[in-house]
Amino acid sequence: MKQKLDEIKTQSLKAISSAGDPATLESLRVKYLGKKGELTGLLKQMGSVSEQERPVIGRLANSIRQMIEDAISQRSAEIKKDLLEKKLCEEALDVTIPGKSAPIGKKHPLYIVWDEVADIFISMGYSIEEGPEVELSDYCFTRLNTPVGHPARDRQDTFYLTEQEDICLRTQTSSVQIRVMEKTKPPIRIISPGRVYRKDEVDATHSPMFHQVEGLVVDKGITMGDLKGTLNTLMKGLFGPQVVTRFRPHHFPYTEPSCEVDVQCFECRGKGCRVCKNEGWIELLGAGMVHPKVLEGCGIDPDVYSGFAFGIGIERLTMRRFNIQDLRLLYENDVRFLSQF
Ligand code: DAH
């Protein structure tokens, strides 16, 4: 009997200490201490034990029952603690994990260049003016010394909104020059970026809608030297200090003298290559000294004041700046292209 009790003790304690969950523990309790359990079963046989031995065995059996109960409650507490720890681990919130970021768009390359140009001019004390895209032909042409009959006003080139051709989509931001001079007294120092429209077929270098930045300075004693210094500052700001510029005589109705400004080809350094179509130079903008007739038409005395003006195609600048070969890429909104900038 004693030996059996010892066996139950070792077996049960071993089983209890390796039980891994509350259900197993409960089944062990039933197995040893339950009504039909092993220990209970053994105690039912107490009748067969001799009188002297009975108290000894009885005490032993009770102490084993106690041991089993203690072991069960200790193990139960351990299991509960383990389960809680496991649960806490699984549900832990790691505040150091990087968040899931929503994809954020990027600035369009045209607007990168637009903003760079604006920053350079703002740093030189210019302010930014806006003008309407639907414009009076008067502002777009006539008052820029471009009378009726001039080829720039041809229906082939310009989108008119009326039969009389007195309202059009502006073909150049130069119209803003007139609007500014009309309402402001010199000194004037402005740029005006915006959209312009021409009846052009779409190809690698043309689009019926594109962007320009107009510039206008009017003050006493403004010379071509000021124009050159200003545009060289712009080119250096955009393309770096090593950029080489060339001012080439040209004609615009609203400037006298007029010029076009080229930069030396970045690819071949003036030798001639595919990028510059063997010219060695890349044309970037038109400029000149504001025509006295234009000043006069806006009520500014050309004997007192002089000024310079320029107009730059932003697409062309952007294509040079980022080495983009086809203008259409700027309008197709393909994120694979746009995400590179
Ligand atoms: N408006 C011209 C164009 O669209 C560019 C231009 C040339 C603007 C000379 C000017 C200027 O202000 O003085 O090609």
JSON list of C-alpha atoms in Angstrom, two decimals, residues 15-211:
[
{"chain": "A", "resi": 15, "resn": "ALA", "atom": "CA", "xyz": [2.75, 14.74, -14.73]},
{"chain": "A", "resi": 16, "resn": "ILE", "atom": "CA", "xyz": [1.59, 17.92, -13.03]},
{"chain": "A", "resi": 17, "resn": "SER", "atom": "CA", "xyz": [4.92, 19.70, -13.43]},
{"chain": "A", "resi": 18, "resn": "SER", "atom": "CA", "xyz": [4.95, 19.02, -17.15]},
{"chain": "A", "resi": 19, "resn": "ALA", "atom": "CA", "xyz": [1.30, 19.93, -17.78]},
{"chain": "A", "resi": 20, "resn": "GLY", "atom": "CA", "xyz": [1.13, 22.81, -20.25]},
{"chain": "A", "resi": 21, "resn": "ASP", "atom": "CA", "xyz": [-2.45, 24.05, -20.08]},
{"chain": "A", "resi": 22, "resn": "PRO", "atom": "CA", "xyz": [-5.38, 24.27, -17.64]},
{"chain": "A", "resi": 23, "resn": "ALA", "atom": "CA", "xyz": [-7.34, 21.42, -19.31]},
{"chain": "A", "resi": 24, "resn": "THR", "atom": "CA", "xyz": [-4.50, 18.94, -18.87]},
{"chain": "A", "resi": 25, "resn": "LEU", "atom": "CA", "xyz": [-4.11, 20.03, -15.28]},
{"chain": "A", "resi": 26, "resn": "GLU", "atom": "CA", "xyz": [-7.81, 19.53, -14.62]},
{"chain": "A", "resi": 27, "resn": "SER", "atom": "CA", "xyz": [-7.75, 16.06, -16.13]},
{"chain": "A", "resi": 28, "resn": "LEU", "atom": "CA", "xyz": [-4.79, 15.20, -13.87]},
{"chain": "A", "resi": 29, "resn": "ARG", "atom": "CA", "xyz": [-6.74, 16.41, -10.86]},
{"chain": "A", "resi": 30, "resn": "VAL", "atom": "CA", "xyz": [-9.62, 14.16, -11.83]},
{"chain": "A", "resi": 31, "resn": "LYS", "atom": "CA", "xyz": [-7.25, 11.29, -12.53]},
{"chain": "A", "resi": 32, "resn": "TYR", "atom": "CA", "xyz": [-5.65, 11.36, -9.06]},
{"chain": "A", "resi": 33, "resn": "LEU", "atom": "CA", "xyz": [-8.03, 13.16, -6.70]},
{"chain": "A", "resi": 34, "resn": "GLY", "atom": "CA", "xyz": [-11.43, 12.73, -8.35]},
{"chain": "A", "resi": 35, "resn": "LYS", "atom": "CA", "xyz": [-14.15, 10.46, -6.94]},
{"chain": "A", "resi": 36, "resn": "LYS", "atom": "CA", "xyz": [-12.94, 7.66, -9.15]},
{"chain": "A", "resi": 37, "resn": "GLY", "atom": "CA", "xyz": [-9.34, 8.86, -9.02]},
{"chain": "A", "resi": 38, "resn": "GLU", "atom": "CA", "xyz": [-6.33, 6.72, -8.28]},
{"chain": "A", "resi": 39, "resn": "LEU", "atom": "CA", "xyz": [-5.63, 8.08, -4.80]},
{"chain": "A", "resi": 40, "resn": "THR", "atom": "CA", "xyz": [-9.30, 7.91, -3.82]},
{"chain": "A", "resi": 41, "resn": "GLY", "atom": "CA", "xyz": [-9.45, 4.38, -5.17]},
{"chain": "A", "resi": 42, "resn": "LEU", "atom": "CA", "xyz": [-6.47, 3.40, -3.09]},
{"chain": "A", "resi": 43, "resn": "LEU", "atom": "CA", "xyz": [-7.92, 4.89, 0.07]},
{"chain": "A", "resi": 44, "resn": "LYS", "atom": "CA", "xyz": [-11.06, 2.82, -0.43]},
{"chain": "A", "resi": 45, "resn": "GLN", "atom": "CA", "xyz": [-8.86, -0.19, 0.14]},
{"chain": "A", "resi": 46, "resn": "MET", "atom": "CA", "xyz": [-7.86, 1.03, 3.62]},
{"chain": "A", "resi": 47, "resn": "GLY", "atom": "CA", "xyz": [-9.99, -1.73, 5.05]},
{"chain": "A", "resi": 48, "resn": "SER", "atom": "CA", "xyz": [-7.38, -4.27, 4.08]},
{"chain": "A", "resi": 49, "resn": "VAL", "atom": "CA", "xyz": [-4.65, -2.46, 6.03]},
{"chain": "A", "resi": 50, "resn": "SER", "atom": "CA", "xyz": [-3.77, -3.62, 9.51]},
{"chain": "A", "resi": 51, "resn": "GLU", "atom": "CA", "xyz": [-4.94, -1.58, 12.53]},
{"chain": "A", "resi": 52, "resn": "GLN", "atom": "CA", "xyz": [-1.43, -0.37, 13.44]},
{"chain": "A", "resi": 53, "resn": "GLU", "atom": "CA", "xyz": [-0.57, 0.62, 9.95]},
{"chain": "A", "resi": 54, "resn": "ARG", "atom": "CA", "xyz": [-3.84, 2.40, 9.18]},
{"chain": "A", "resi": 55, "resn": "PRO", "atom": "CA", "xyz": [-3.03, 5.76, 10.88]},
{"chain": "A", "resi": 56, "resn": "VAL", "atom": "CA", "xyz": [0.42, 5.82, 9.32]},
{"chain": "A", "resi": 57, "resn": "ILE", "atom": "CA", "xyz": [-0.91, 5.09, 5.85]},
{"chain": "A", "resi": 58, "resn": "GLY", "atom": "CA", "xyz": [-3.78, 7.52, 6.44]},
{"chain": "A", "resi": 59, "resn": "ARG", "atom": "CA", "xyz": [-1.41, 10.34, 7.28]},
{"chain": "A", "resi": 60, "resn": "LEU", "atom": "CA", "xyz": [0.80, 9.49, 4.33]},
{"chain": "A", "resi": 61, "resn": "ALA", "atom": "CA", "xyz": [-2.18, 9.44, 1.98]},
{"chain": "A", "resi": 62, "resn": "ASN", "atom": "CA", "xyz": [-3.39, 12.79, 3.28]},
{"chain": "A", "resi": 63, "resn": "SER", "atom": "CA", "xyz": [0.01, 14.40, 2.93]},
{"chain": "A", "resi": 64, "resn": "ILE", "atom": "CA", "xyz": [0.24, 13.08, -0.63]},
{"chain": "A", "resi": 65, "resn": "ARG", "atom": "CA", "xyz": [-3.21, 14.46, -1.42]},
{"chain": "A", "resi": 66, "resn": "GLN", "atom": "CA", "xyz": [-2.09, 17.78, -0.02]},
{"chain": "A", "resi": 67, "resn": "MET", "atom": "CA", "xyz": [1.11, 17.68, -2.07]},
{"chain": "A", "resi": 68, "resn": "ILE", "atom": "CA", "xyz": [-0.84, 16.94, -5.25]},
{"chain": "A", "resi": 69, "resn": "GLU", "atom": "CA", "xyz": [-3.29, 19.76, -4.54]},
{"chain": "A", "resi": 70, "resn": "ASP", "atom": "CA", "xyz": [-0.44, 22.19, -3.86]},
{"chain": "A", "resi": 71, "resn": "ALA", "atom": "CA", "xyz": [1.39, 21.09, -6.97]},
{"chain": "A", "resi": 72, "resn": "ILE", "atom": "CA", "xyz": [-1.75, 21.57, -9.04]},
{"chain": "A", "resi": 73, "resn": "SER", "atom": "CA", "xyz": [-2.45, 25.06, -7.75]},
{"chain": "A", "resi": 74, "resn": "GLN", "atom": "CA", "xyz": [1.19, 26.08, -8.14]},
{"chain": "A", "resi": 75, "resn": "ARG", "atom": "CA", "xyz": [1.33, 24.74, -11.68]},
{"chain": "A", "resi": 76, "resn": "SER", "atom": "CA", "xyz": [-2.01, 26.37, -12.44]},
{"chain": "A", "resi": 77, "resn": "ALA", "atom": "CA", "xyz": [-0.66, 29.74, -11.33]},
{"chain": "A", "resi": 78, "resn": "GLU", "atom": "CA", "xyz": [2.43, 29.25, -13.48]},
{"chain": "A", "resi": 79, "resn": "ILE", "atom": "CA", "xyz": [0.35, 28.33, -16.51]},
{"chain": "A", "resi": 80, "resn": "LYS", "atom": "CA", "xyz": [-1.89, 31.35, -16.04]},
{"chain": "A", "resi": 81, "resn": "LYS", "atom": "CA", "xyz": [1.15, 33.60, -15.80]},
{"chain": "A", "resi": 82, "resn": "ASP", "atom": "CA", "xyz": [2.70, 32.08, -18.94]},
{"chain": "A", "resi": 83, "resn": "LEU", "atom": "CA", "xyz": [-0.55, 32.48, -20.86]},
{"chain": "A", "resi": 84, "resn": "LEU", "atom": "CA", "xyz": [-0.87, 36.09, -19.79]},
{"chain": "A", "resi": 85, "resn": "GLU", "atom": "CA", "xyz": [2.69, 36.84, -20.82]},
{"chain": "A", "resi": 86, "resn": "LYS", "atom": "CA", "xyz": [2.16, 35.17, -24.17]},
{"chain": "A", "resi": 87, "resn": "LYS", "atom": "CA", "xyz": [-1.03, 37.15, -24.73]},
{"chain": "A", "resi": 88, "resn": "LEU", "atom": "CA", "xyz": [0.67, 40.41, -23.80]},
{"chain": "A", "resi": 89, "resn": "CYS", "atom": "CA", "xyz": [3.50, 39.61, -26.18]},
{"chain": "A", "resi": 90, "resn": "GLU", "atom": "CA", "xyz": [1.16, 38.84, -29.04]},
{"chain": "A", "resi": 91, "resn": "GLU", "atom": "CA", "xyz": [-0.95, 41.93, -28.50]},
{"chain": "A", "resi": 92, "resn": "ALA", "atom": "CA", "xyz": [1.96, 44.24, -27.90]},
{"chain": "A", "resi": 93, "resn": "LEU", "atom": "CA", "xyz": [1.85, 47.49, -29.86]},
{"chain": "A", "resi": 94, "resn": "ASP", "atom": "CA", "xyz": [5.31, 48.34, -31.18]},
{"chain": "A", "resi": 95, "resn": "VAL", "atom": "CA", "xyz": [5.24, 52.09, -31.44]},
{"chain": "A", "resi": 96, "resn": "THR", "atom": "CA", "xyz": [8.69, 52.08, -33.08]},
{"chain": "A", "resi": 97, "resn": "ILE", "atom": "CA", "xyz": [7.49, 50.25, -36.23]},
{"chain": "A", "resi": 98, "resn": "PRO", "atom": "CA", "xyz": [7.51, 52.74, -39.12]},
{"chain": "A", "resi": 99, "resn": "GLY", "atom": "CA", "xyz": [4.01, 53.73, -40.22]},
{"chain": "A", "resi": 100, "resn": "LYS", "atom": "CA", "xyz": [2.53, 52.74, -43.55]},
{"chain": "A", "resi": 101, "resn": "SER", "atom": "CA", "xyz": [2.98, 55.85, -45.63]},
{"chain": "A", "resi": 102, "resn": "ALA", "atom": "CA", "xyz": [0.48, 56.76, -48.29]},
{"chain": "A", "resi": 103, "resn": "PRO", "atom": "CA", "xyz": [2.27, 57.45, -51.57]},
{"chain": "A", "resi": 104, "resn": "ILE", "atom": "CA", "xyz": [2.67, 61.20, -51.91]},
{"chain": "A", "resi": 105, "resn": "GLY", "atom": "CA", "xyz": [2.86, 62.84, -55.31]},
{"chain": "A", "resi": 106, "resn": "LYS", "atom": "CA", "xyz": [5.83, 64.86, -56.49]},
{"chain": "A", "resi": 107, "resn": "LYS", "atom": "CA", "xyz": [6.21, 68.25, -58.00]},
{"chain": "A", "resi": 108, "resn": "HIS", "atom": "CA", "xyz": [5.95, 68.14, -61.79]},
{"chain": "A", "resi": 109, "resn": "PRO", "atom": "CA", "xyz": [9.32, 68.89, -63.47]},
{"chain": "A", "resi": 110, "resn": "LEU", "atom": "CA", "xyz": [7.75, 71.92, -65.18]},
{"chain": "A", "resi": 111, "resn": "TYR", "atom": "CA", "xyz": [6.78, 73.36, -61.82]},
{"chain": "A", "resi": 112, "resn": "ILE", "atom": "CA", "xyz": [10.19, 72.54, -60.33]},
{"chain": "A", "resi": 113, "resn": "VAL", "atom": "CA", "xyz": [11.73, 74.79, -62.98]},
{"chain": "A", "resi": 114, "resn": "TRP", "atom": "CA", "xyz": [8.90, 77.32, -62.70]},
{"chain": "A", "resi": 115, "resn": "ASP", "atom": "CA", "xyz": [9.61, 77.63, -58.96]},
{"chain": "A", "resi": 116, "resn": "GLU", "atom": "CA", "xyz": [13.37, 77.83, -59.48]},
{"chain": "A", "resi": 117, "resn": "VAL", "atom": "CA", "xyz": [12.94, 80.68, -61.95]},
{"chain": "A", "resi": 118, "resn": "ALA", "atom": "CA", "xyz": [10.53, 82.45, -59.60]},
{"chain": "A", "resi": 119, "resn": "ASP", "atom": "CA", "xyz": [12.95, 82.05, -56.64]},
{"chain": "A", "resi": 120, "resn": "ILE", "atom": "CA", "xyz": [15.86, 83.49, -58.63]},
{"chain": "A", "resi": 121, "resn": "PHE", "atom": "CA", "xyz": [13.84, 86.56, -59.65]},
{"chain": "A", "resi": 122, "resn": "ILE", "atom": "CA", "xyz": [12.31, 87.05, -56.21]},
{"chain": "A", "resi": 123, "resn": "SER", "atom": "CA", "xyz": [15.85, 87.08, -54.81]},
{"chain": "A", "resi": 124, "resn": "MET", "atom": "CA", "xyz": [16.57, 89.96, -57.22]},
{"chain": "A", "resi": 125, "resn": "GLY", "atom": "CA", "xyz": [13.59, 91.93, -55.93]},
{"chain": "A", "resi": 126, "resn": "TYR", "atom": "CA", "xyz": [11.03, 91.07, -58.62]},
{"chain": "A", "resi": 127, "resn": "SER", "atom": "CA", "xyz": [7.38, 90.47, -57.85]},
{"chain": "A", "resi": 128, "resn": "ILE", "atom": "CA", "xyz": [5.09, 88.00, -59.57]},
{"chain": "A", "resi": 129, "resn": "GLU", "atom": "CA", "xyz": [2.13, 89.15, -61.68]},
{"chain": "A", "resi": 130, "resn": "GLU", "atom": "CA", "xyz": [-0.65, 87.14, -63.22]},
{"chain": "A", "resi": 131, "resn": "GLY", "atom": "CA", "xyz": [-2.58, 87.83, -66.38]},
{"chain": "A", "resi": 132, "resn": "PRO", "atom": "CA", "xyz": [-5.62, 86.25, -68.07]},
{"chain": "A", "resi": 133, "resn": "GLU", "atom": "CA", "xyz": [-5.23, 83.35, -70.51]},
{"chain": "A", "resi": 134, "resn": "VAL", "atom": "CA", "xyz": [-8.28, 84.54, -72.44]},
{"chain": "A", "resi": 135, "resn": "GLU", "atom": "CA", "xyz": [-6.96, 87.86, -73.62]},
{"chain": "A", "resi": 136, "resn": "LEU", "atom": "CA", "xyz": [-7.93, 90.84, -75.73]},
{"chain": "A", "resi": 137, "resn": "SER", "atom": "CA", "xyz": [-6.09, 90.80, -79.05]},
{"chain": "A", "resi": 138, "resn": "ASP", "atom": "CA", "xyz": [-5.27, 94.39, -78.20]},
{"chain": "A", "resi": 139, "resn": "TYR", "atom": "CA", "xyz": [-3.11, 93.32, -75.25]},
{"chain": "A", "resi": 140, "resn": "CYS", "atom": "CA", "xyz": [-1.69, 90.27, -76.97]},
{"chain": "A", "resi": 141, "resn": "PHE", "atom": "CA", "xyz": [-0.76, 92.06, -80.19]},
{"chain": "A", "resi": 142, "resn": "THR", "atom": "CA", "xyz": [-1.81, 95.62, -81.01]},
{"chain": "A", "resi": 143, "resn": "ARG", "atom": "CA", "xyz": [-0.37, 97.34, -77.99]},
{"chain": "A", "resi": 144, "resn": "LEU", "atom": "CA", "xyz": [2.76, 95.24, -78.34]},
{"chain": "A", "resi": 145, "resn": "ASN", "atom": "CA", "xyz": [3.36, 97.03, -81.65]},
{"chain": "A", "resi": 146, "resn": "THR", "atom": "CA", "xyz": [1.99, 94.05, -83.59]},
{"chain": "A", "resi": 147, "resn": "PRO", "atom": "CA", "xyz": [-0.77, 95.53, -85.80]},
{"chain": "A", "resi": 148, "resn": "VAL", "atom": "CA", "xyz": [-3.52, 93.80, -87.74]},
{"chain": "A", "resi": 149, "resn": "GLY", "atom": "CA", "xyz": [-1.98, 92.00, -90.71]},
{"chain": "A", "resi": 150, "resn": "HIS", "atom": "CA", "xyz": [1.11, 90.86, -88.80]},
{"chain": "A", "resi": 151, "resn": "PRO", "atom": "CA", "xyz": [1.76, 87.10, -89.36]},
{"chain": "A", "resi": 152, "resn": "ALA", "atom": "CA", "xyz": [1.68, 86.40, -85.59]},
{"chain": "A", "resi": 153, "resn": "ARG", "atom": "CA", "xyz": [-2.03, 87.29, -85.67]},
{"chain": "A", "resi": 154, "resn": "ASP", "atom": "CA", "xyz": [-2.84, 84.77, -88.40]},
{"chain": "A", "resi": 155, "resn": "ARG", "atom": "CA", "xyz": [-5.72, 82.34, -87.81]},
{"chain": "A", "resi": 156, "resn": "GLN", "atom": "CA", "xyz": [-3.19, 79.61, -88.57]},
{"chain": "A", "resi": 157, "resn": "ASP", "atom": "CA", "xyz": [-1.32, 80.49, -85.40]},
{"chain": "A", "resi": 158, "resn": "THR", "atom": "CA", "xyz": [-3.81, 81.90, -82.94]},
{"chain": "A", "resi": 159, "resn": "PHE", "atom": "CA", "xyz": [-6.97, 80.56, -81.29]},
{"chain": "A", "resi": 160, "resn": "TYR", "atom": "CA", "xyz": [-9.60, 83.31, -81.61]},
{"chain": "A", "resi": 161, "resn": "LEU", "atom": "CA", "xyz": [-12.73, 83.19, -79.54]},
{"chain": "A", "resi": 162, "resn": "THR", "atom": "CA", "xyz": [-14.72, 85.64, -81.65]},
{"chain": "A", "resi": 163, "resn": "GLU", "atom": "CA", "xyz": [-15.42, 86.13, -85.33]},
{"chain": "A", "resi": 164, "resn": "GLN", "atom": "CA", "xyz": [-13.99, 89.67, -85.10]},
{"chain": "A", "resi": 165, "resn": "GLU", "atom": "CA", "xyz": [-10.75, 88.21, -83.72]},
{"chain": "A", "resi": 166, "resn": "ASP", "atom": "CA", "xyz": [-10.74, 90.68, -80.84]},
{"chain": "A", "resi": 167, "resn": "ILE", "atom": "CA", "xyz": [-10.49, 88.01, -78.13]},
{"chain": "A", "resi": 168, "resn": "CYS", "atom": "CA", "xyz": [-8.01, 85.13, -78.21]},
{"chain": "A", "resi": 169, "resn": "LEU", "atom": "CA", "xyz": [-6.18, 82.61, -76.09]},
{"chain": "A", "resi": 170, "resn": "ARG", "atom": "CA", "xyz": [-2.96, 84.49, -75.44]},
{"chain": "A", "resi": 171, "resn": "THR", "atom": "CA", "xyz": [-0.09, 83.32, -77.61]},
{"chain": "A", "resi": 172, "resn": "GLN", "atom": "CA", "xyz": [2.52, 84.84, -75.30]},
{"chain": "A", "resi": 173, "resn": "THR", "atom": "CA", "xyz": [2.78, 86.11, -71.74]},
{"chain": "A", "resi": 174, "resn": "SER", "atom": "CA", "xyz": [4.01, 89.45, -73.20]},
{"chain": "A", "resi": 175, "resn": "SER", "atom": "CA", "xyz": [0.40, 90.65, -72.89]},
{"chain": "A", "resi": 176, "resn": "VAL", "atom": "CA", "xyz": [1.01, 90.93, -69.14]},
{"chain": "A", "resi": 177, "resn": "GLN", "atom": "CA", "xyz": [3.62, 93.64, -69.84]},
{"chain": "A", "resi": 178, "resn": "ILE", "atom": "CA", "xyz": [0.86, 95.94, -71.08]},
{"chain": "A", "resi": 179, "resn": "ARG", "atom": "CA", "xyz": [-1.48, 95.10, -68.19]},
{"chain": "A", "resi": 180, "resn": "VAL", "atom": "CA", "xyz": [1.27, 95.86, -65.66]},
{"chain": "A", "resi": 181, "resn": "MET", "atom": "CA", "xyz": [2.50, 99.09, -67.30]},
{"chain": "A", "resi": 182, "resn": "GLU", "atom": "CA", "xyz": [-1.08, 100.30, -67.61]},
{"chain": "A", "resi": 183, "resn": "LYS", "atom": "CA", "xyz": [-1.70, 100.11, -63.88]},
{"chain": "A", "resi": 184, "resn": "THR", "atom": "CA", "xyz": [1.79, 100.67, -62.36]},
{"chain": "A", "resi": 185, "resn": "LYS", "atom": "CA", "xyz": [4.17, 103.60, -62.48]},
{"chain": "A", "resi": 186, "resn": "PRO", "atom": "CA", "xyz": [7.88, 102.79, -62.86]},
{"chain": "A", "resi": 187, "resn": "PRO", "atom": "CA", "xyz": [10.03, 101.46, -61.29]},
{"chain": "A", "resi": 188, "resn": "ILE", "atom": "CA", "xyz": [8.58, 98.14, -62.47]},
{"chain": "A", "resi": 189, "resn": "ARG", "atom": "CA", "xyz": [10.27, 94.82, -61.86]},
{"chain": "A", "resi": 190, "resn": "ILE", "atom": "CA", "xyz": [8.03, 91.80, -62.46]},
{"chain": "A", "resi": 191, "resn": "ILE", "atom": "CA", "xyz": [7.93, 88.30, -63.84]},
{"chain": "A", "resi": 192, "resn": "SER", "atom": "CA", "xyz": [4.76, 86.60, -65.01]},
{"chain": "A", "resi": 193, "resn": "PRO", "atom": "CA", "xyz": [4.71, 82.83, -65.48]},
{"chain": "A", "resi": 194, "resn": "GLY", "atom": "CA", "xyz": [1.70, 81.19, -67.11]},
{"chain": "A", "resi": 195, "resn": "ARG", "atom": "CA", "xyz": [0.09, 79.18, -69.90]},
{"chain": "A", "resi": 196, "resn": "VAL", "atom": "CA", "xyz": [0.03, 80.25, -73.52]},
{"chain": "A", "resi": 197, "resn": "TYR", "atom": "CA", "xyz": [-1.68, 78.75, -76.59]},
{"chain": "A", "resi": 198, "resn": "ARG", "atom": "CA", "xyz": [-0.80, 78.39, -80.26]},
{"chain": "A", "resi": 199, "resn": "LYS", "atom": "CA", "xyz": [-2.27, 76.42, -83.13]},
{"chain": "A", "resi": 200, "resn": "ASP", "atom": "CA", "xyz": [0.60, 73.95, -83.26]},
{"chain": "A", "resi": 201, "resn": "GLU", "atom": "CA", "xyz": [0.47, 70.22, -83.98]},
{"chain": "A", "resi": 202, "resn": "VAL", "atom": "CA", "xyz": [1.79, 68.06, -81.15]},
{"chain": "A", "resi": 203, "resn": "ASP", "atom": "CA", "xyz": [5.28, 66.67, -81.72]},
{"chain": "A", "resi": 204, "resn": "ALA", "atom": "CA", "xyz": [8.52, 66.19, -79.77]},
{"chain": "A", "resi": 205, "resn": "THR", "atom": "CA", "xyz": [9.06, 69.95, -79.50]},
{"chain": "A", "resi": 206, "resn": "HIS", "atom": "CA", "xyz": [5.57, 71.49, -79.99]},
{"chain": "A", "resi": 207, "resn": "SER", "atom": "CA", "xyz": [2.30, 71.59, -78.12]},
{"chain": "A", "resi": 208, "resn": "PRO", "atom": "CA", "xyz": [-0.79, 73.80, -78.59]},
{"chain": "A", "resi": 209, "resn": "MET", "atom": "CA", "xyz": [-0.51, 74.71, -74.89]},
{"chain": "A", "resi": 210, "resn": "PHE", "atom": "CA", "xyz": [2.77, 75.46, -73.17]},
{"chain": "A", "resi": 211, "resn": "HIS", "atom": "CA", "xyz": [4.22, 77.72, -70.49]}
]
